[in-house]
Every structure is written in C-alpha cells, then in structure tokens.
PDB file of N, CA and C in Angstrom:
ATOM      1  N   MET A   1      -4.240   1.787  10.205  1.00 46.00           N
ATOM      2  CA  MET A   1      -5.094   1.490   9.629  1.00 46.00           C
ATOM      3  C   MET A   1      -5.874   0.681   8.902  1.00 46.00           C
ATOM      4  N   THR A   2      -6.638   0.211   8.873  1.00 46.00           N
ATOM      5  CA  THR A   2      -7.013  -1.070   8.637  1.00 46.00           C
ATOM      6  C   THR A   2      -8.208  -0.390   7.340  1.00 46.00           C
ATOM      7  N   ILE A   3      -7.972  -1.744   6.115  1.00 55.00           N
ATOM      8  CA  ILE A   3      -8.972  -1.134   4.805  1.00 55.00           C
ATOM      9  C   ILE A   3     -10.586  -1.716   4.815  1.00 55.00           C
ATOM     10  N   ASP A   4     -11.244  -2.752   6.076  1.00 61.00           N
ATOM     11  CA  ASP A   4     -12.430  -2.422   6.647  1.00 61.00           C
ATOM     12  C   ASP A   4     -12.685  -1.231   7.421  1.00 61.00           C
ATOM     13  N   GLY A   5     -12.473   0.030   7.692  1.00 70.00           N
ATOM     14  CA  GLY A   5     -12.693   1.056   8.905  1.00 70.00           C
ATOM     15  C   GLY A   5     -13.978   1.287   8.637  1.00 70.00           C
ATOM     16  N   THR A   6     -14.392   2.226   9.056  1.00 79.00           N
ATOM     17  CA  THR A   6     -15.881   2.676   9.206  1.00 79.00           C
ATOM     18  C   THR A   6     -15.601   3.880   7.829  1.00 79.00           C
ATOM     19  N   PRO A   7     -16.921   4.137   7.677  1.00 77.00           N
ATOM     20  CA  PRO A   7     -16.500   4.980   6.265  1.00 77.00           C
ATOM     21  C   PRO A   7     -16.062   6.429   6.725  1.00 77.00           C
ATOM     22  N   ASP A   8     -16.505   7.151   7.510  1.00 76.00           N
ATOM     23  CA  ASP A   8     -16.142   8.037   8.278  1.00 76.00           C
ATOM     24  C   ASP A   8     -14.448   8.070   7.945  1.00 76.00           C
ATOM     25  N   GLU A   9     -13.666   6.832   8.647  1.00 76.00           N
ATOM     26  CA  GLU A   9     -12.757   6.744   8.298  1.00 76.00           C
ATOM     27  C   GLU A   9     -11.641   7.145   7.274  1.00 76.00           C
ATOM     28  N   ILE A  10     -12.393   5.817   6.595  1.00 78.00           N
ATOM     29  CA  ILE A  10     -11.861   5.573   4.675  1.00 78.00           C
ATOM     30  C   ILE A  10     -12.384   7.260   4.130  1.00 78.00           C
ATOM     31  N   GLU A  11     -13.020   8.026   4.929  1.00 82.00           N
ATOM     32  CA  GLU A  11     -13.063   9.214   3.525  1.00 82.00           C
ATOM     33  C   GLU A  11     -12.353  10.464   4.634  1.00 82.00           C
ATOM     34  N   GLN A  12     -12.158   9.843   5.630  1.00 85.00           N
ATOM     35  CA  GLN A  12     -10.401  11.021   5.806  1.00 85.00           C
ATOM     36  C   GLN A  12      -9.077  10.506   5.795  1.00 85.00           C
ATOM     37  N   SER A  13      -8.884   9.124   5.114  1.00 93.00           N
ATOM     38  CA  SER A  13      -7.687   8.130   4.762  1.00 93.00           C
ATOM     39  C   SER A  13      -7.441   9.056   3.865  1.00 93.00           C
ATOM     40  N   TRP A  14      -5.924   8.840   3.579  1.00 95.00           N
ATOM     41  CA  TRP A  14      -5.211   9.585   2.327  1.00 95.00           C
ATOM     42  C   TRP A  14      -5.021   8.208   1.874  1.00 95.00           C
ATOM     43  N   TRP A  15      -4.822   8.325   0.420  1.00 96.00           N
ATOM     44  CA  TRP A  15      -4.862   7.295  -1.170  1.00 96.00           C
ATOM     45  C   TRP A  15      -3.255   7.762  -1.898  1.00 96.00           C
ATOM     46  N   TYR A  16      -3.076   6.794  -2.398  1.00 97.00           N
ATOM     47  CA  TYR A  16      -1.924   7.251  -3.675  1.00 97.00           C
ATOM     48  C   TYR A  16      -2.399   6.571  -4.725  1.00 97.00           C
ATOM     49  N   ASN A  17      -2.391   7.609  -5.901  1.00 97.00           N
ATOM     50  CA  ASN A  17      -3.156   7.089  -6.979  1.00 97.00           C
ATOM     51  C   ASN A  17      -1.901   6.432  -7.625  1.00 97.00           C
ATOM     52  N   SER A  18      -2.413   5.422  -8.173  1.00 96.00           N
ATOM     53  CA  SER A  18      -0.878   4.982  -8.596  1.00 96.00           C
ATOM     54  C   SER A  18      -0.608   5.259 -10.399  1.00 96.00           C
ATOM     55  N   ARG A  19      -2.318   5.667 -10.812  1.00 96.00           N
ATOM     56  CA  ARG A  19      -2.004   6.099 -12.258  1.00 96.00           C
ATOM     57  C   ARG A  19      -1.438   7.112 -12.516  1.00 96.00           C
ATOM     58  N   THR A  20      -2.247   8.522 -11.158  1.00 97.00           N
ATOM     59  CA  THR A  20      -1.300   9.715 -11.524  1.00 97.00           C
ATOM     60  C   THR A  20      -0.110   9.587 -10.994  1.00 97.00           C
ATOM     61  N   GLY A  21      -0.292   9.430  -9.869  1.00 97.00           N
ATOM     62  CA  GLY A  21       1.006   9.457  -8.737  1.00 97.00           C
ATOM     63  C   GLY A  21       1.022  10.410  -7.464  1.00 97.00           C
ATOM     64  N   GLU A  22      -0.564  10.768  -7.683  1.00 97.00           N
ATOM     65  CA  GLU A  22      -0.819  11.769  -6.655  1.00 97.00           C
ATOM     66  C   GLU A  22      -0.839  11.618  -5.586  1.00 97.00           C
ATOM     67  N   VAL A  23      -1.274  12.389  -4.219  1.00 97.00           N
ATOM     68  CA  VAL A  23      -1.939  11.681  -3.319  1.00 97.00           C
ATOM     69  C   VAL A  23      -3.163  12.199  -3.200  1.00 97.00           C
ATOM     70  N   GLU A  24      -4.296  11.275  -2.320  1.00 96.00           N
ATOM     71  CA  GLU A  24      -6.010  11.847  -2.248  1.00 96.00           C
ATOM     72  C   GLU A  24      -6.268  11.784  -1.530  1.00 96.00           C
ATOM     73  N   HIS A  25      -6.733  12.802  -1.146  1.00 95.00           N
ATOM     74  CA  HIS A  25      -7.990  12.693   0.428  1.00 95.00           C
ATOM     75  C   HIS A  25      -8.882  11.990   0.365  1.00 95.00           C
ATOM     76  N   GLY A  26      -8.893  10.883   0.975  1.00 91.00           N
ATOM     77  CA  GLY A  26     -10.201  10.541   0.471  1.00 91.00           C
ATOM     78  C   GLY A  26     -10.573   9.438  -0.533  1.00 91.00           C
ATOM     79  N   PRO A  27     -10.618   8.607  -1.192  1.00 88.00           N
ATOM     80  CA  PRO A  27     -11.117   8.140  -1.832  1.00 88.00           C
ATOM     81  C   PRO A  27     -12.117   8.386  -3.471  1.00 88.00           C
ATOM     82  N   GLU A  28     -11.205   9.204  -4.040  1.00 91.00           N
ATOM     83  CA  GLU A  28     -11.357   9.921  -5.356  1.00 91.00           C
ATOM     84  C   GLU A  28     -11.385   9.706  -6.731  1.00 91.00           C
ATOM     85  N   SER A  29     -10.075   8.173  -6.343  1.00 93.00           N
ATOM     86  CA  SER A  29     -10.149   8.130  -7.685  1.00 93.00           C
ATOM     87  C   SER A  29     -10.993   6.308  -7.657  1.00 93.00           C
ATOM     88  N   PRO A  30     -11.037   5.888  -8.799  1.00 94.00           N
ATOM     89  CA  PRO A  30     -11.872   4.593  -8.573  1.00 94.00           C
ATOM     90  C   PRO A  30     -10.349   3.685  -8.068  1.00 94.00           C
ATOM     91  N   SER A  31     -11.061   2.910  -7.862  1.00 92.00           N
ATOM     92  CA  SER A  31     -10.476   1.890  -6.762  1.00 92.00           C
ATOM     93  C   SER A  31      -9.025   1.083  -7.302  1.00 92.00           C
ATOM     94  N   ILE A  32      -9.495   0.753  -8.151  1.00 95.00           N
ATOM     95  CA  ILE A  32      -8.333  -0.300  -9.074  1.00 95.00           C
ATOM     96  C   ILE A  32      -7.093   1.268  -9.346  1.00 95.00           C
ATOM     97  N   HIS A  33      -7.191   2.079  -9.266  1.00 95.00           N
ATOM     98  CA  HIS A  33      -5.700   3.178  -8.702  1.00 95.00           C
ATOM     99  C   HIS A  33      -5.614   3.626  -7.572  1.00 95.00           C
ATOM    100  N   ARG A  34      -6.091   3.159  -6.267  1.00 94.00           N
ATOM    101  CA  ARG A  34      -5.598   3.870  -5.215  1.00 94.00           C
ATOM    102  C   ARG A  34      -5.088   2.710  -4.291  1.00 94.00           C
ATOM    103  N   ILE A  35      -4.192   3.052  -3.688  1.00 94.00           N
ATOM    104  CA  ILE A  35      -3.592   2.244  -3.111  1.00 94.00           C
ATOM    105  C   ILE A  35      -3.225   2.581  -1.609  1.00 94.00           C
ATOM    106  N   GLY A  36      -3.572   2.353  -0.521  1.00 91.00           N
ATOM    107  CA  GLY A  36      -4.209   2.446   0.934  1.00 91.00           C
ATOM    108  C   GLY A  36      -5.159   2.304   1.552  1.00 91.00           C
ATOM    109  N   PRO A  37      -5.597   2.656   2.602  1.00 91.00           N
ATOM    110  CA  PRO A  37      -5.782   4.034   3.031  1.00 91.00           C
ATOM    111  C   PRO A  37      -4.289   4.249   4.105  1.00 91.00           C
ATOM    112  N   PHE A  38      -4.021   5.436   4.200  1.00 92.00           N
ATOM    113  CA  PHE A  38      -2.746   5.356   4.983  1.00 92.00           C
ATOM    114  C   PHE A  38      -3.274   6.706   6.054  1.00 92.00           C
ATOM    115  N   SER A  39      -2.503   7.209   7.054  1.00 89.00           N
ATOM    116  CA  SER A  39      -3.244   7.994   8.306  1.00 89.00           C
ATOM    117  C   SER A  39      -2.533   9.289   8.390  1.00 89.00           C
ATOM    118  N   SER A  40      -1.317   9.649   7.010  1.00 94.00           N
ATOM    119  CA  SER A  40      -1.086  10.782   6.767  1.00 94.00           C
ATOM    120  C   SER A  40      -0.836  10.928   5.092  1.00 94.00           C
ATOM    121  N   LYS A  41      -0.758  12.412   4.995  1.00 96.00           N
ATOM    122  CA  LYS A  41      -0.262  12.300   3.481  1.00 96.00           C
ATOM    123  C   LYS A  41       0.867  12.284   3.430  1.00 96.00           C
ATOM    124  N   GLU A  42       2.073  12.500   4.127  1.00 96.00           N
ATOM    125  CA  GLU A  42       3.213  11.591   4.203  1.00 96.00           C
ATOM    126  C   GLU A  42       3.747  10.490   3.928  1.00 96.00           C
ATOM    127  N   GLU A  43       2.561   9.758   4.671  1.00 95.00           N
ATOM    128  CA  GLU A  43       2.418   8.035   4.563  1.00 95.00           C
ATOM    129  C   GLU A  43       2.412   7.902   2.869  1.00 95.00           C
ATOM    130  N   ALA A  44       0.725   8.443   3.105  1.00 96.00           N
ATOM    131  CA  ALA A  44       0.569   8.115   1.290  1.00 96.00           C
ATOM    132  C   ALA A  44       1.848   8.493   0.160  1.00 96.00           C
ATOM    133  N   SER A  45       2.277   9.294   0.322  1.00 97.00           N
ATOM    134  CA  SER A  45       3.338   9.638  -0.909  1.00 97.00           C
ATOM    135  C   SER A  45       4.514   8.811  -1.213  1.00 97.00           C
ATOM    136  N   ARG A  46       4.506   7.812   0.409  1.00 96.00           N
ATOM    137  CA  ARG A  46       5.713   6.863  -0.034  1.00 96.00           C
ATOM    138  C   ARG A  46       5.452   5.470  -0.089  1.00 96.00           C
ATOM    139  N   ALA A  47       3.962   5.845  -1.079  1.00 96.00           N
ATOM    140  CA  ALA A  47       3.744   3.991  -0.749  1.00 96.00           C
ATOM    141  C   ALA A  47       4.153   3.441  -1.872  1.00 96.00           C
ATOM    142  N   PRO A  48       4.581   4.459  -3.126  1.00 95.00           N
ATOM    143  CA  PRO A  48       5.879   3.163  -4.178  1.00 95.00           C
ATOM    144  C   PRO A  48       6.729   2.720  -3.686  1.00 95.00           C
ATOM    145  N   GLU A  49       7.172   3.402  -2.428  1.00 95.00           N
ATOM    146  CA  GLU A  49       8.528   2.769  -1.776  1.00 95.00           C
ATOM    147  C   GLU A  49       8.410   1.776  -0.629  1.00 95.00           C
ATOM    148  N   VAL A  50       7.418   2.183  -0.135  1.00 92.00           N
ATOM    149  CA  VAL A  50       7.109   0.961   0.422  1.00 92.00           C
ATOM    150  C   VAL A  50       6.308  -0.408  -0.060  1.00 92.00           C
ATOM    151  N   LEU A  51       5.835  -0.374  -1.080  1.00 91.00           N
ATOM    152  CA  LEU A  51       5.377  -1.180  -1.980  1.00 91.00           C
ATOM    153  C   LEU A  51       6.353  -1.961  -2.334  1.00 91.00           C
ATOM    154  N   ALA A  52       7.564  -1.205  -2.890  1.00 95.00           N
ATOM    155  CA  ALA A  52       8.155  -2.151  -3.544  1.00 95.00           C
ATOM    156  C   ALA A  52       9.117  -2.505  -2.077  1.00 95.00           C
ATOM    157  N   ALA A  53       9.635  -2.448  -0.890  1.00 94.00           N
ATOM    158  CA  ALA A  53      10.238  -2.843  -0.074  1.00 94.00           C
ATOM    159  C   ALA A  53       9.281  -4.516   0.458  1.00 94.00           C
ATOM    160  N   ARG A  54       7.953  -4.454   0.221  1.00 91.00           N
ATOM    161  CA  ARG A  54       6.926  -5.093   0.627  1.00 91.00           C
ATOM    162  C   ARG A  54       7.024  -6.653  -0.372  1.00 91.00           C
ATOM    163  N   SER A  55       7.503  -5.975  -1.772  1.00 94.00           N
ATOM    164  CA  SER A  55       7.647  -7.229  -2.466  1.00 94.00           C
ATOM    165  C   SER A  55       9.456  -7.097  -2.740  1.00 94.00           C
ATOM    166  N   LYS A  56      10.175  -6.504  -2.058  1.00 96.00           N
ATOM    167  CA  LYS A  56      11.195  -7.036  -2.346  1.00 96.00           C
ATOM    168  C   LYS A  56      11.609  -8.227  -0.342  1.00 96.00           C
ATOM    169  N   ALA A  57      11.046  -8.103   0.431  1.00 95.00           N
ATOM    170  CA  ALA A  57      10.810  -8.682   1.435  1.00 95.00           C
ATOM    171  C   ALA A  57       9.714  -9.777   0.986  1.00 95.00           C
ATOM    172  N   TRP A  58       8.784 -10.301   0.757  1.00 94.00           N
ATOM    173  CA  TRP A  58       8.125 -11.302   0.040  1.00 94.00           C
ATOM    174  C   TRP A  58       8.755 -12.080  -0.751  1.00 94.00           C
ATOM    175  N   ASP A  59       9.567 -11.083  -1.977  1.00 94.00           N
ATOM    176  CA  ASP A  59      10.099 -12.420  -2.477  1.00 94.00           C
ATOM    177  C   ASP A  59      11.453 -12.787  -1.933  1.00 94.00           C
ATOM    178  N   GLU A  60      12.159 -12.686  -0.659  1.00 92.00           N
ATOM    179  CA  GLU A  60      13.312 -13.368  -0.037  1.00 92.00           C
ATOM    180  C   GLU A  60      12.170 -13.677   1.140  1.00 92.00           C
ATOM    181  N   ASP A  61      11.352 -13.984   1.289  1.00 92.00           N
ATOM    182  CA  ASP A  61      10.576 -14.853   2.060  1.00 92.00           C
ATOM    183  C   ASP A  61      10.460 -16.056   1.326  1.00 92.00           C
ATOM    184  N   GLU A  62       9.870 -15.999  -0.090  1.00 92.00           N
ATOM    185  CA  GLU A  62       9.528 -16.896  -1.267  1.00 92.00           C
ATOM    186  C   GLU A  62      11.255 -18.062  -1.347  1.00 92.00           C
ATOM    187  N   LYS A  63      11.857 -17.350  -1.733  1.00 90.00           N
ATOM    188  CA  LYS A  63      12.893 -17.944  -1.841  1.00 90.00           C
ATOM    189  C   LYS A  63      13.447 -18.473  -0.467  1.00 90.00           C
ATOM    190  N   ARG A  64      13.306 -18.221   0.580  1.00 88.00           N
ATOM    191  CA  ARG A  64      14.184 -19.221   1.587  1.00 88.00           C
ATOM    192  C   ARG A  64      13.040 -20.150   1.745  1.00 88.00           C
ATOM    193  N   GLU A  65      11.490 -20.007   1.391  1.00 88.00           N
ATOM    194  CA  GLU A  65      10.773 -21.732   1.997  1.00 88.00           C
ATOM    195  C   GLU A  65      11.199 -22.408   0.612  1.00 88.00           C
ATOM    196  N   ASP A  66      11.236 -22.062  -0.881  1.00 86.00           N
ATOM    197  CA  ASP A  66      11.377 -22.879  -1.961  1.00 86.00           C
ATOM    198  C   ASP A  66      13.141 -23.244  -1.358  1.00 86.00           C
ATOM    199  N   SER A  67      13.971 -23.214  -0.720  1.00 84.00           N
ATOM    200  CA  SER A  67      15.655 -23.700  -0.478  1.00 84.00           C
ATOM    201  C   SER A  67      15.177 -24.377   0.873  1.00 84.00           C
ATOM    202  N   TRP A  68      13.791 -24.129   1.969  1.00 79.00           N
ATOM    203  CA  TRP A  68      13.843 -24.949   3.275  1.00 79.00           C
ATOM    204  C   TRP A  68      14.716 -26.472   2.868  1.00 79.00           C
ATOM    205  N   GLY A  69      15.093 -26.938   3.860  1.00 64.00           N
ATOM    206  CA  GLY A  69      15.439 -27.688   3.794  1.00 64.00           C
ATOM    207  C   GLY A  69      16.857 -28.153   2.975  1.00 64.00           C
ATOM    208  N   GLY A  70      17.167 -27.569   1.960  1.00 60.00           N
ATOM    209  CA  GLY A  70      18.118 -27.868   0.810  1.00 60.00           C
ATOM    210  C   GLY A  70      19.652 -26.651   0.764  1.00 60.00           C
ATOM    211  N   THR A  71      19.806 -26.399   0.184  1.00 55.00           N
ATOM    212  CA  THR A  71      20.682 -25.320   0.048  1.00 55.00           C
ATOM    213  C   THR A  71      20.384 -24.319  -0.577  1.00 55.00           C
ATOM    214  N   PRO A  72      20.976 -23.653   0.215  1.00 53.00           N
ATOM    215  CA  PRO A  72      20.415 -22.019  -0.298  1.00 53.00           C
ATOM    216  C   PRO A  72      20.572 -21.794  -1.242  1.00 53.00           C
TER     217      PRO A  72
END
C-alpha cells in the first residue's frame, strides 16, 4: 500500500505508533508518531525491525557510493 491511498484505504490501514510502541488500526495518533501504512497488524508490529533493516541497507549503499572508483 502506498501513502497516497484513498481515504478509505488509509482508514483501514495499520500503523505503528513510534511513541507508544503500539499498533493502531487507522490513523489514530498524530502523524509525527505514526509509521505506515501497513496492510496488516502483523506487518505493522514489525515496523521497528523493518526500519532498522532499511536504515542499514541505506547506510551500506552510501558507503558503496562514497568508495566508488576507490578502494572500499
């Protein structure tokens, strides 16, 4: 699901609240604390793991780009 879903899709989505660590159905909390949308409660509950994995991958990409043409 993308962030530009219809209002109905957004209301039926699952979100992870980064402040409380709780999973929410629909956008209950302020957007600054919401991570998502996710298509299932289980997927939303893994948000911290997903974010950590993406952050690590982005960091590795940046390191590869920084060493492009040089010695890694």
